[in-house]
Amino acid sequence: SDLAAEAPPPCAAPAPVPALDASALQQGRRWRLLYAEDDAVNALLMQAFLARYPQLELSVAADAATTLLMAREHRPDLLLLDMDLPDMDGHQLLARLRADPALAAIPAVAVTADAMPAERARALAEGFQAYWTKPLDLHQLPGELGGLLQAMAGTTGAADAAEDDRLTAPTS
C-alpha cells in the first residue's frame, strides 16, 4: 500500500552520540559518578547525557562541602569536579579529597569553562586524570569517559602510577 510512503518521516534525530566503549562497561558493572557542580543547568545537562547509559549512576553535589560528605558516604568510582564552586575551587577540593586516605585514589576529572592551556597543565599536574572544558563536547565525551572507565577497570595501582606519570610529564 502507499500508506508507508505517505507516513511522515520520523522526527529528525540529532547526530547519534557515540556509544561508550563496551569493554569499559564489562560484565554489567555499575559505575558511581559524583559530579560537583553548582550550576543547575550544567548538572541537568550531565544528568541527561549520562541517563542513556544505565550502567552509570550520577550523583550531583552543589558545593565542595557536600561533595566531600557524599564521597565519604558513598565512595564514587569517578569524580567530576567543577573548578569554580562557591565554597572552594576544584584545585582545593582535589587536595582535600587526596588528603583523605579513603578517597585519595578516586580518579577525578576537572570540568571547567577555562580552556587555557596553562590551567589544563596545572590541573593534570595536580592529579586530575582528565580536563573537560564547557560547553562539553557530547561527541567526544563518550570516548573520553569510556577510556577513563576502561583504564579504571583494567589496571592495577602500579600501572595507574606509570600512566599518571606519562600523562602529567611536562613536555619540553
Tab-separated table of N, CA and C in Angstrom:
chain	number	residue	atom	x	y	z
A	1	SER	N	0.850	-1.203	0.000
A	1	SER	CA	0.000	0.000	0.000
A	1	SER	C	0.865	1.224	0.000
A	2	ASP	N	0.222	2.401	-0.319
A	2	ASP	CA	1.034	3.629	-0.317
A	2	ASP	C	1.100	4.253	1.069
A	3	LEU	N	0.440	3.672	2.054
A	3	LEU	CA	0.443	4.294	3.380
A	3	LEU	C	1.867	4.504	3.893
A	4	ALA	N	2.712	3.528	3.657
A	4	ALA	CA	4.085	3.649	4.153
A	4	ALA	C	4.774	4.837	3.502
A	5	ALA	N	4.509	5.033	2.231
A	5	ALA	CA	5.166	6.139	1.527
A	5	ALA	C	4.668	7.483	2.050
A	6	GLU	N	3.411	7.545	2.494
A	6	GLU	CA	2.861	8.821	2.942
A	6	GLU	C	3.118	9.088	4.419
A	7	ALA	N	3.591	8.098	5.149
A	7	ALA	CA	3.829	8.302	6.582
A	7	ALA	C	4.854	9.411	6.769
A	8	PRO	N	4.611	10.279	7.764
A	8	PRO	CA	5.600	11.359	7.979
A	8	PRO	C	6.936	10.758	8.395
A	9	PRO	N	8.011	11.393	7.996
A	9	PRO	CA	9.320	10.856	8.392
A	9	PRO	C	9.449	10.918	9.913
A	10	PRO	N	10.217	10.010	10.500
A	10	PRO	CA	10.404	10.095	11.962
A	10	PRO	C	11.063	11.420	12.316
A	11	CYS	N	10.873	11.860	13.537
A	11	CYS	CA	11.488	13.124	13.968
A	11	CYS	C	12.974	13.074	13.652
A	12	ALA	N	13.474	14.156	13.090
A	12	ALA	CA	14.900	14.202	12.772
A	12	ALA	C	15.673	14.157	14.083
A	13	ALA	N	16.443	13.116	14.255
A	13	ALA	CA	17.222	12.985	15.488
A	13	ALA	C	18.533	13.732	15.314
A	14	PRO	N	19.065	14.266	16.419
A	14	PRO	CA	20.397	14.865	16.300
A	14	PRO	C	21.391	13.772	15.914
A	15	ALA	N	22.554	14.172	15.473
A	15	ALA	CA	23.570	13.183	15.101
A	15	ALA	C	23.746	12.215	16.254
A	16	PRO	N	23.867	10.921	15.949
A	16	PRO	CA	23.973	9.954	17.044
A	16	PRO	C	25.196	10.217	17.911
A	17	VAL	N	25.042	10.013	19.197
A	17	VAL	CA	26.165	10.173	20.118
A	17	VAL	C	26.883	8.829	20.171
A	18	PRO	N	28.197	8.827	20.068
A	18	PRO	CA	28.915	7.550	20.080
A	18	PRO	C	28.632	6.776	21.356
A	19	ALA	N	28.640	5.463	21.252
A	19	ALA	CA	28.427	4.620	22.425
A	19	ALA	C	29.704	4.589	23.262
A	20	LEU	N	29.529	4.357	24.542
A	20	LEU	CA	30.700	4.139	25.387
A	20	LEU	C	31.344	2.828	24.955
A	21	ASP	N	32.639	2.759	25.061
A	21	ASP	CA	33.376	1.542	24.733
A	21	ASP	C	32.802	0.381	25.553
A	22	ALA	N	32.342	-0.658	24.884
A	22	ALA	CA	31.677	-1.777	25.565
A	22	ALA	C	32.578	-2.423	26.609
A	23	SER	N	33.889	-2.473	26.342
A	23	SER	CA	34.772	-3.133	27.301
A	23	SER	C	34.855	-2.344	28.604
A	24	ALA	N	34.560	-1.035	28.540
A	24	ALA	CA	34.584	-0.226	29.759
A	24	ALA	C	33.383	-0.552	30.641
A	25	LEU	N	32.364	-1.114	30.028
A	25	LEU	CA	31.128	-1.396	30.766
A	25	LEU	C	30.930	-2.901	30.877
A	26	GLN	N	32.037	-3.603	31.035
A	26	GLN	CA	32.004	-5.066	31.023
A	26	GLN	C	31.211	-5.653	32.182
A	27	GLN	N	30.698	-6.846	31.950
A	27	GLN	CA	30.022	-7.662	32.960
A	27	GLN	C	28.968	-6.889	33.749
A	28	GLY	N	28.294	-5.961	33.093
A	28	GLY	CA	27.210	-5.258	33.759
A	28	GLY	C	27.639	-4.504	34.999
A	29	ARG	N	28.906	-4.192	35.090
A	29	ARG	CA	29.405	-3.438	36.249
A	29	ARG	C	28.722	-2.078	36.301
A	30	ARG	N	28.335	-1.646	37.501
A	30	ARG	CA	27.758	-0.305	37.671
A	30	ARG	C	28.858	0.639	38.150
A	31	TRP	N	28.837	1.833	37.632
A	31	TRP	CA	29.835	2.840	37.986
A	31	TRP	C	29.128	3.997	38.685
A	32	ARG	N	29.659	4.412	39.829
A	32	ARG	CA	29.101	5.561	40.544
A	32	ARG	C	29.953	6.786	40.257
A	33	LEU	N	29.299	7.804	39.709
A	33	LEU	CA	29.980	9.060	39.415
A	33	LEU	C	29.425	10.129	40.339
A	34	LEU	N	30.292	10.977	40.847
A	34	LEU	CA	29.878	12.103	41.683
A	34	LEU	C	30.335	13.370	40.993
A	35	TYR	N	29.367	14.243	40.691
A	35	TYR	CA	29.636	15.485	39.960
A	35	TYR	C	29.458	16.666	40.903
A	36	ALA	N	30.539	17.377	41.181
A	36	ALA	CA	30.485	18.596	41.982
A	36	ALA	C	30.209	19.746	41.016
A	37	GLU	N	29.009	20.304	41.078
A	37	GLU	CA	28.598	21.336	40.117
A	37	GLU	C	27.523	22.219	40.739
A	38	ASP	N	27.798	23.524	40.818
A	38	ASP	CA	26.830	24.435	41.439
A	38	ASP	C	25.852	25.032	40.431
A	39	ASP	N	26.103	24.866	39.153
A	39	ASP	CA	25.197	25.398	38.131
A	39	ASP	C	24.171	24.328	37.779
A	40	ALA	N	22.897	24.607	38.083
A	40	ALA	CA	21.837	23.610	37.893
A	40	ALA	C	21.718	23.171	36.435
A	41	VAL	N	21.910	24.100	35.494
A	41	VAL	CA	21.789	23.750	34.074
A	41	VAL	C	22.896	22.773	33.675
A	42	ASN	N	24.115	23.047	34.115
A	42	ASN	CA	25.222	22.133	33.801
A	42	ASN	C	24.979	20.759	34.417
A	43	ALA	N	24.467	20.736	35.643
A	43	ALA	CA	24.180	19.463	36.304
A	43	ALA	C	23.111	18.692	35.526
A	44	LEU	N	22.066	19.394	35.081
A	44	LEU	CA	20.997	18.749	34.315
A	44	LEU	C	21.511	18.215	32.979
A	45	LEU	N	22.376	18.977	32.325
A	45	LEU	CA	22.942	18.529	31.052
A	45	LEU	C	23.732	17.235	31.246
A	46	MET	N	24.536	17.171	32.306
A	46	MET	CA	25.329	15.969	32.564
A	46	MET	C	24.391	14.805	32.897
A	47	GLN	N	23.353	15.062	33.705
A	47	GLN	CA	22.402	14.001	34.050
A	47	GLN	C	21.705	13.478	32.796
A	48	ALA	N	21.287	14.396	31.927
A	48	ALA	CA	20.592	13.992	30.702
A	48	ALA	C	21.531	13.197	29.797
A	49	PHE	N	22.776	13.632	29.709
A	49	PHE	CA	23.742	12.932	28.869
A	49	PHE	C	24.002	11.520	29.398
A	50	LEU	N	24.225	11.396	30.706
A	50	LEU	CA	24.583	10.100	31.280
A	50	LEU	C	23.386	9.168	31.433
A	51	ALA	N	22.173	9.708	31.351
A	51	ALA	CA	20.967	8.884	31.507
A	51	ALA	C	20.881	7.797	30.438
A	52	ARG	N	21.547	8.004	29.307
A	52	ARG	CA	21.484	6.997	28.233
A	52	ARG	C	22.346	5.772	28.538
A	53	TYR	N	23.128	5.846	29.604
A	53	TYR	CA	23.989	4.732	29.991
A	53	TYR	C	23.514	4.190	31.339
A	54	PRO	N	22.661	3.161	31.326
A	54	PRO	CA	22.092	2.672	32.587
A	54	PRO	C	23.136	2.155	33.577
A	55	GLN	N	24.342	1.856	33.098
A	55	GLN	CA	25.383	1.341	33.996
A	55	GLN	C	25.991	2.461	34.850
A	56	LEU	N	25.714	3.719	34.462
A	56	LEU	CA	26.308	4.852	35.169
A	56	LEU	C	25.280	5.475	36.094
A	57	GLU	N	25.678	5.676	37.329
A	57	GLU	CA	24.801	6.262	38.331
A	57	GLU	C	25.446	7.582	38.749
A	58	LEU	N	24.768	8.690	38.465
A	58	LEU	CA	25.331	10.016	38.724
A	58	LEU	C	24.676	10.654	39.937
A	59	SER	N	25.495	11.139	40.847
A	59	SER	CA	25.019	11.968	41.958
A	59	SER	C	25.620	13.353	41.747
A	60	VAL	N	24.881	14.371	42.164
A	60	VAL	CA	25.353	15.747	41.999
A	60	VAL	C	25.413	16.423	43.363
A	61	ALA	N	26.504	17.125	43.615
A	61	ALA	CA	26.666	17.925	44.827
A	61	ALA	C	26.866	19.370	44.388
A	62	ALA	N	26.189	20.302	45.045
A	62	ALA	CA	26.216	21.702	44.604
A	62	ALA	C	27.394	22.500	45.162
A	63	ASP	N	28.168	21.911	46.065
A	63	ASP	CA	29.327	22.629	46.592
A	63	ASP	C	30.376	21.622	47.067
A	64	ALA	N	31.539	22.132	47.423
A	64	ALA	CA	32.646	21.251	47.798
A	64	ALA	C	32.365	20.510	49.104
A	65	ALA	N	31.767	21.181	50.076
A	65	ALA	CA	31.493	20.537	51.367
A	65	ALA	C	30.577	19.333	51.174
A	66	THR	N	29.533	19.510	50.367
A	66	THR	CA	28.604	18.399	50.102
A	66	THR	C	29.310	17.293	49.326
A	67	THR	N	30.186	17.667	48.410
A	67	THR	CA	30.946	16.679	47.636
A	67	THR	C	31.761	15.794	48.572
A	68	LEU	N	32.452	16.414	49.528
A	68	LEU	CA	33.272	15.648	50.473
A	68	LEU	C	32.402	14.703	51.303
A	69	LEU	N	31.270	15.201	51.779
A	69	LEU	CA	30.357	14.362	52.570
A	69	LEU	C	29.839	13.184	51.749
A	70	MET	N	29.368	13.484	50.528
A	70	MET	CA	28.802	12.444	49.678
A	70	MET	C	29.865	11.416	49.276
A	71	ALA	N	31.088	11.882	49.012
A	71	ALA	CA	32.166	10.969	48.607
A	71	ALA	C	32.505	10.020	49.753
A	72	ARG	N	32.478	10.530	50.985
A	72	ARG	CA	32.785	9.670	52.135
A	72	ARG	C	31.658	8.678	52.388
A	73	GLU	N	30.417	9.119	52.177
A	73	GLU	CA	29.258	8.279	52.459
A	73	GLU	C	29.081	7.165	51.429
A	74	HIS	N	29.201	7.514	50.149
A	74	HIS	CA	29.014	6.550	49.056
A	74	HIS	C	30.191	6.711	48.120
A	75	ARG	N	31.281	6.029	48.417
A	75	ARG	CA	32.517	6.224	47.656
A	75	ARG	C	32.266	6.047	46.153
A	76	PRO	N	32.443	7.131	45.379
A	76	PRO	CA	32.218	7.013	43.932
A	76	PRO	C	33.402	6.341	43.236
A	77	ASP	N	33.150	5.890	42.000
A	77	ASP	CA	34.224	5.317	41.184
A	77	ASP	C	34.979	6.415	40.445
A	78	LEU	N	34.273	7.538	40.197
A	78	LEU	CA	34.868	8.638	39.432
A	78	LEU	C	34.283	9.951	39.925
A	79	LEU	N	35.144	10.950	40.060
A	79	LEU	CA	34.725	12.295	40.472
A	79	LEU	C	34.792	13.233	39.274
A	80	LEU	N	33.754	14.026	39.083
A	80	LEU	CA	33.751	15.090	38.087
A	80	LEU	C	33.669	16.381	38.899
A	81	LEU	N	34.718	17.195	38.853
A	81	LEU	CA	34.776	18.363	39.721
A	81	LEU	C	34.759	19.656	38.923
A	82	ASP	N	33.700	20.442	39.127
A	82	ASP	CA	33.659	21.789	38.575
A	82	ASP	C	34.790	22.563	39.255
A	83	MET	N	35.511	23.346	38.494
A	83	MET	CA	36.670	24.037	39.055
A	83	MET	C	36.305	25.347	39.748
A	84	ASP	N	35.037	25.755	39.661
A	84	ASP	CA	34.634	27.045	40.217
A	84	ASP	C	33.400	26.868	41.104
A	85	LEU	N	33.593	26.238	42.262
A	85	LEU	CA	32.492	26.014	43.200
A	85	LEU	C	32.397	27.196	44.169
A	86	PRO	N	31.233	27.401	44.777
A	86	PRO	CA	31.060	28.575	45.637
A	86	PRO	C	31.921	28.563	46.901
A	87	ASP	N	32.210	27.375	47.454
A	87	ASP	CA	32.943	27.349	48.725
A	87	ASP	C	34.437	27.062	48.602
A	88	MET	N	34.877	26.529	47.480
A	88	MET	CA	36.320	26.379	47.204
A	88	MET	C	36.479	25.988	45.738
A	89	ASP	N	37.674	26.204	45.193
A	89	ASP	CA	37.832	25.839	43.780
A	89	ASP	C	38.189	24.357	43.653
A	90	GLY	N	38.181	23.872	42.422
A	90	GLY	CA	38.420	22.461	42.169
A	90	GLY	C	39.803	21.987	42.598
A	91	HIS	N	40.795	22.891	42.543
A	91	HIS	CA	42.149	22.533	42.970
A	91	HIS	C	42.152	22.238	44.473
A	92	GLN	N	41.501	23.119	45.235
A	92	GLN	CA	41.430	22.931	46.689
A	92	GLN	C	40.632	21.674	47.026
A	93	LEU	N	39.533	21.462	46.296
A	93	LEU	CA	38.693	20.298	46.551
A	93	LEU	C	39.467	19.009	46.277
A	94	LEU	N	40.213	18.967	45.179
A	94	LEU	CA	41.005	17.769	44.877
A	94	LEU	C	42.029	17.528	45.991
A	95	ALA	N	42.665	18.603	46.475
A	95	ALA	CA	43.653	18.455	47.552
A	95	ALA	C	42.991	17.876	48.803
A	96	ARG	N	41.771	18.331	49.118
A	96	ARG	CA	41.048	17.807	50.293
A	96	ARG	C	40.706	16.329	50.098
A	97	LEU	N	40.274	15.973	48.888
A	97	LEU	CA	39.951	14.572	48.594
A	97	LEU	C	41.202	13.704	48.696
A	98	ARG	N	42.322	14.197	48.164
A	98	ARG	CA	43.568	13.426	48.171
A	98	ARG	C	44.115	13.284	49.594
A	99	ALA	N	43.761	14.201	50.481
A	99	ALA	CA	44.238	14.155	51.860
A	99	ALA	C	43.492	13.108	52.687
A	100	ASP	N	42.362	12.617	52.185
A	100	ASP	CA	41.559	11.617	52.891
A	100	ASP	C	41.949	10.240	52.344
A	101	PRO	N	42.571	9.382	53.175
A	101	PRO	CA	43.040	8.078	52.675
A	101	PRO	C	41.947	7.258	51.996
A	102	ALA	N	40.705	7.392	52.451
A	102	ALA	CA	39.610	6.617	51.859
A	102	ALA	C	39.239	7.113	50.463
A	103	LEU	N	39.582	8.363	50.165
A	103	LEU	CA	39.169	8.978	48.898
A	103	LEU	C	40.347	9.295	47.984
A	104	ALA	N	41.553	9.135	48.482
A	104	ALA	CA	42.748	9.609	47.771
A	104	ALA	C	42.932	9.001	46.388
A	105	ALA	N	42.484	7.760	46.208
A	105	ALA	CA	42.755	7.065	44.948
A	105	ALA	C	41.654	7.218	43.906
A	106	ILE	N	40.569	7.906	44.242
A	106	ILE	CA	39.456	8.018	43.282
A	106	ILE	C	39.870	8.934	42.131
A	107	PRO	N	39.791	8.449	40.895
A	107	PRO	CA	40.141	9.307	39.754
A	107	PRO	C	39.203	10.511	39.669
A	108	ALA	N	39.763	11.645	39.252
A	108	ALA	CA	38.977	12.874	39.168
A	108	ALA	C	39.187	13.556	37.821
A	109	VAL	N	38.094	14.145	37.316
A	109	VAL	CA	38.117	14.904	36.067
A	109	VAL	C	37.799	16.355	36.401
A	110	ALA	N	38.605	17.279	35.897
A	110	ALA	CA	38.318	18.703	36.045
A	110	ALA	C	37.293	19.076	34.978
A	111	VAL	N	36.230	19.766	35.381
A	111	VAL	CA	35.197	20.220	34.447
A	111	VAL	C	35.137	21.735	34.596
A	112	THR	N	35.428	22.456	33.517
A	112	THR	CA	35.607	23.897	33.652
A	112	THR	C	35.347	24.648	32.352
A	113	ALA	N	35.048	25.916	32.483
A	113	ALA	CA	34.913	26.775	31.304
A	113	ALA	C	36.270	27.342	30.884
A	114	ASP	N	37.289	27.137	31.700
A	114	ASP	CA	38.617	27.690	31.438
A	114	ASP	C	39.395	26.781	30.494
A	115	ALA	N	39.522	27.209	29.238
A	115	ALA	CA	40.204	26.376	28.237
A	115	ALA	C	41.685	26.736	28.082
A	116	MET	N	42.221	27.558	28.978
A	116	MET	CA	43.612	27.976	28.840
A	116	MET	C	44.569	26.800	29.061
A	117	PRO	N	45.546	26.628	28.158
A	117	PRO	CA	46.485	25.503	28.276
A	117	PRO	C	47.210	25.464	29.628
A	118	ALA	N	47.566	26.625	30.182
A	118	ALA	CA	48.287	26.640	31.461
A	118	ALA	C	47.411	26.086	32.579
A	119	GLU	N	46.135	26.393	32.547
A	119	GLU	CA	45.208	25.903	33.578
A	119	GLU	C	45.026	24.388	33.435
A	120	ARG	N	44.944	23.931	32.184
A	120	ARG	CA	44.834	22.490	31.923
A	120	ARG	C	46.079	21.766	32.441
A	121	ALA	N	47.244	22.304	32.132
A	121	ALA	CA	48.506	21.686	32.558
A	121	ALA	C	48.585	21.649	34.087
A	122	ARG	N	48.146	22.727	34.745
A	122	ARG	CA	48.170	22.776	36.207
A	122	ARG	C	47.276	21.674	36.792
A	123	ALA	N	46.066	21.539	36.247
A	123	ALA	CA	45.119	20.542	36.770
A	123	ALA	C	45.671	19.127	36.596
A	124	LEU	N	46.231	18.833	35.433
A	124	LEU	CA	46.782	17.494	35.188
A	124	LEU	C	47.986	17.233	36.095
A	125	ALA	N	48.809	18.270	36.307
A	125	ALA	CA	49.974	18.121	37.182
A	125	ALA	C	49.543	17.864	38.626
A	126	GLU	N	48.395	18.408	39.013
A	126	GLU	CA	47.898	18.223	40.384
A	126	GLU	C	47.249	16.857	40.598
A	127	GLY	N	47.028	16.122	39.513
A	127	GLY	CA	46.498	14.782	39.678
A	127	GLY	C	45.128	14.523	39.073
A	128	PHE	N	44.568	15.506	38.349
A	128	PHE	CA	43.327	15.220	37.625
A	128	PHE	C	43.670	14.278	36.478
A	129	GLN	N	42.782	13.286	36.224
A	129	GLN	CA	43.023	12.342	35.134
A	129	GLN	C	42.667	12.930	33.780
A	130	ALA	N	41.759	13.895	33.769
A	130	ALA	CA	41.319	14.486	32.507
A	130	ALA	C	40.832	15.897	32.779
A	131	TYR	N	40.705	16.667	31.701
A	131	TYR	CA	40.323	18.074	31.800
A	131	TYR	C	39.284	18.336	30.717
A	132	TRP	N	38.022	18.469	31.131
A	132	TRP	CA	36.931	18.672	30.179
A	132	TRP	C	36.487	20.120	30.240
A	133	THR	N	36.441	20.763	29.063
A	133	THR	CA	36.019	22.165	29.042
A	133	THR	C	34.550	22.294	28.652
A	134	LYS	N	33.896	23.251	29.292
A	134	LYS	CA	32.491	23.568	28.996
A	134	LYS	C	32.477	24.617	27.895
A	135	PRO	N	31.475	24.606	27.026
A	135	PRO	CA	30.433	23.582	26.986
A	135	PRO	C	31.024	22.240	26.571
A	136	LEU	N	30.554	21.178	27.231
A	136	LEU	CA	31.090	19.836	26.971
A	136	LEU	C	30.767	19.398	25.550
A	137	ASP	N	31.718	18.765	24.910
A	137	ASP	CA	31.535	18.228	23.562
A	137	ASP	C	30.934	16.829	23.700
A	138	LEU	N	29.638	16.725	23.452
A	138	LEU	CA	28.935	15.462	23.666
A	138	LEU	C	29.356	14.375	22.684
A	139	HIS	N	30.105	14.744	21.649
A	139	HIS	CA	30.593	13.722	20.723
A	139	HIS	C	31.939	13.174	21.167
A	140	GLN	N	32.663	13.960	21.943
A	140	GLN	CA	33.951	13.473	22.459
A	140	GLN	C	33.781	12.796	23.806
A	141	LEU	N	32.774	13.225	24.556
A	141	LEU	CA	32.601	12.756	25.927
A	141	LEU	C	32.505	11.236	26.065
A	142	PRO	N	31.732	10.526	25.235
A	142	PRO	CA	31.650	9.072	25.422
A	142	PRO	C	33.012	8.400	25.301
A	143	GLY	N	33.809	8.822	24.332
A	143	GLY	CA	35.129	8.224	24.162
A	143	GLY	C	36.031	8.504	25.345
A	144	GLU	N	35.993	9.756	25.827
A	144	GLU	CA	36.844	10.127	26.956
A	144	GLU	C	36.403	9.401	28.221
A	145	LEU	N	35.092	9.380	28.454
A	145	LEU	CA	34.565	8.705	29.639
A	145	LEU	C	34.825	7.203	29.551
A	146	GLY	N	34.586	6.620	28.372
A	146	GLY	CA	34.841	5.196	28.179
A	146	GLY	C	36.303	4.854	28.419
A	147	GLY	N	37.199	5.708	27.946
A	147	GLY	CA	38.627	5.488	28.153
A	147	GLY	C	39.000	5.509	29.628
A	148	LEU	N	38.421	6.457	30.365
A	148	LEU	CA	38.688	6.535	31.806
A	148	LEU	C	38.183	5.284	32.519
A	149	LEU	N	36.948	4.883	32.214
A	149	LEU	CA	36.369	3.708	32.873
A	149	LEU	C	37.145	2.447	32.517
A	150	GLN	N	37.560	2.363	31.258
A	150	GLN	CA	38.322	1.186	30.817
A	150	GLN	C	39.651	1.121	31.561
A	151	ALA	N	40.311	2.261	31.701
A	151	ALA	CA	41.584	2.307	32.425
A	151	ALA	C	41.370	1.900	33.885
A	152	MET	N	40.253	2.360	34.471
A	152	MET	CA	39.966	2.038	35.868
A	152	MET	C	39.640	0.554	36.018
A	153	ALA	N	38.969	-0.028	35.028
A	153	ALA	CA	38.550	-1.426	35.117
A	153	ALA	C	39.721	-2.366	34.903
A	154	GLY	N	40.687	-1.935	34.089
A	154	GLY	CA	41.693	-2.895	33.660
A	154	GLY	C	43.092	-2.673	34.160
A	155	THR	N	43.294	-1.780	35.132
A	155	THR	CA	44.667	-1.530	35.553
A	155	THR	C	44.831	-1.768	37.038
A	156	THR	N	46.064	-2.026	37.418
A	156	THR	CA	46.399	-2.164	38.837
A	156	THR	C	46.994	-0.846	39.288
A	157	GLY	N	47.221	-0.707	40.560
A	157	GLY	CA	47.785	0.531	41.096
A	157	GLY	C	49.097	0.901	40.437
A	158	ALA	N	49.972	-0.089	40.207
A	158	ALA	CA	51.280	0.202	39.616
A	158	ALA	C	51.130	0.745	38.205
A	159	ALA	N	50.205	0.149	37.441
A	159	ALA	CA	50.003	0.622	36.071
A	159	ALA	C	49.415	2.024	36.090
A	160	ASP	N	48.512	2.285	37.039
A	160	ASP	CA	47.936	3.628	37.152
A	160	ASP	C	49.026	4.650	37.405
A	161	ALA	N	49.951	4.340	38.312
A	161	ALA	CA	51.004	5.286	38.643
A	161	ALA	C	51.868	5.566	37.412
A	162	ALA	N	52.183	4.518	36.656
A	162	ALA	CA	53.009	4.698	35.460
A	162	ALA	C	52.254	5.551	34.436
A	163	GLU	N	50.945	5.285	34.302
A	163	GLU	CA	50.165	6.042	33.329
A	163	GLU	C	50.056	7.496	33.764
A	164	ASP	N	49.857	7.727	35.068
A	164	ASP	CA	49.770	9.096	35.577
A	164	ASP	C	51.054	9.843	35.250
A	165	ASP	N	52.205	9.188	35.452
A	165	ASP	CA	53.477	9.840	35.163
A	165	ASP	C	53.554	10.224	33.697
A	166	ARG	N	53.099	9.325	32.838
A	166	ARG	CA	53.167	9.604	31.410
A	166	ARG	C	52.244	10.771	31.045
A	167	LEU	N	51.041	10.770	31.637
A	167	LEU	CA	50.064	11.802	31.277
A	167	LEU	C	50.439	13.165	31.809
A	168	THR	N	51.117	13.215	32.955
A	168	THR	CA	51.367	14.506	33.571
A	168	THR	C	52.796	14.989	33.371
A	169	ALA	N	53.622	14.189	32.682
A	169	ALA	CA	55.006	14.618	32.472
A	169	ALA	C	55.019	15.903	31.642
A	170	PRO	N	55.771	16.910	32.095
A	170	PRO	CA	55.812	18.156	31.297
A	170	PRO	C	56.458	17.886	29.949
A	171	THR	N	55.950	18.530	28.927
A	171	THR	CA	56.538	18.364	27.594
A	171	THR	C	57.497	19.515	27.370
A	172	SER	N	58.616	19.238	26.746
A	172	SER	CA	59.611	20.288	26.555
A	172	SER	C	59.298	21.095	25.318
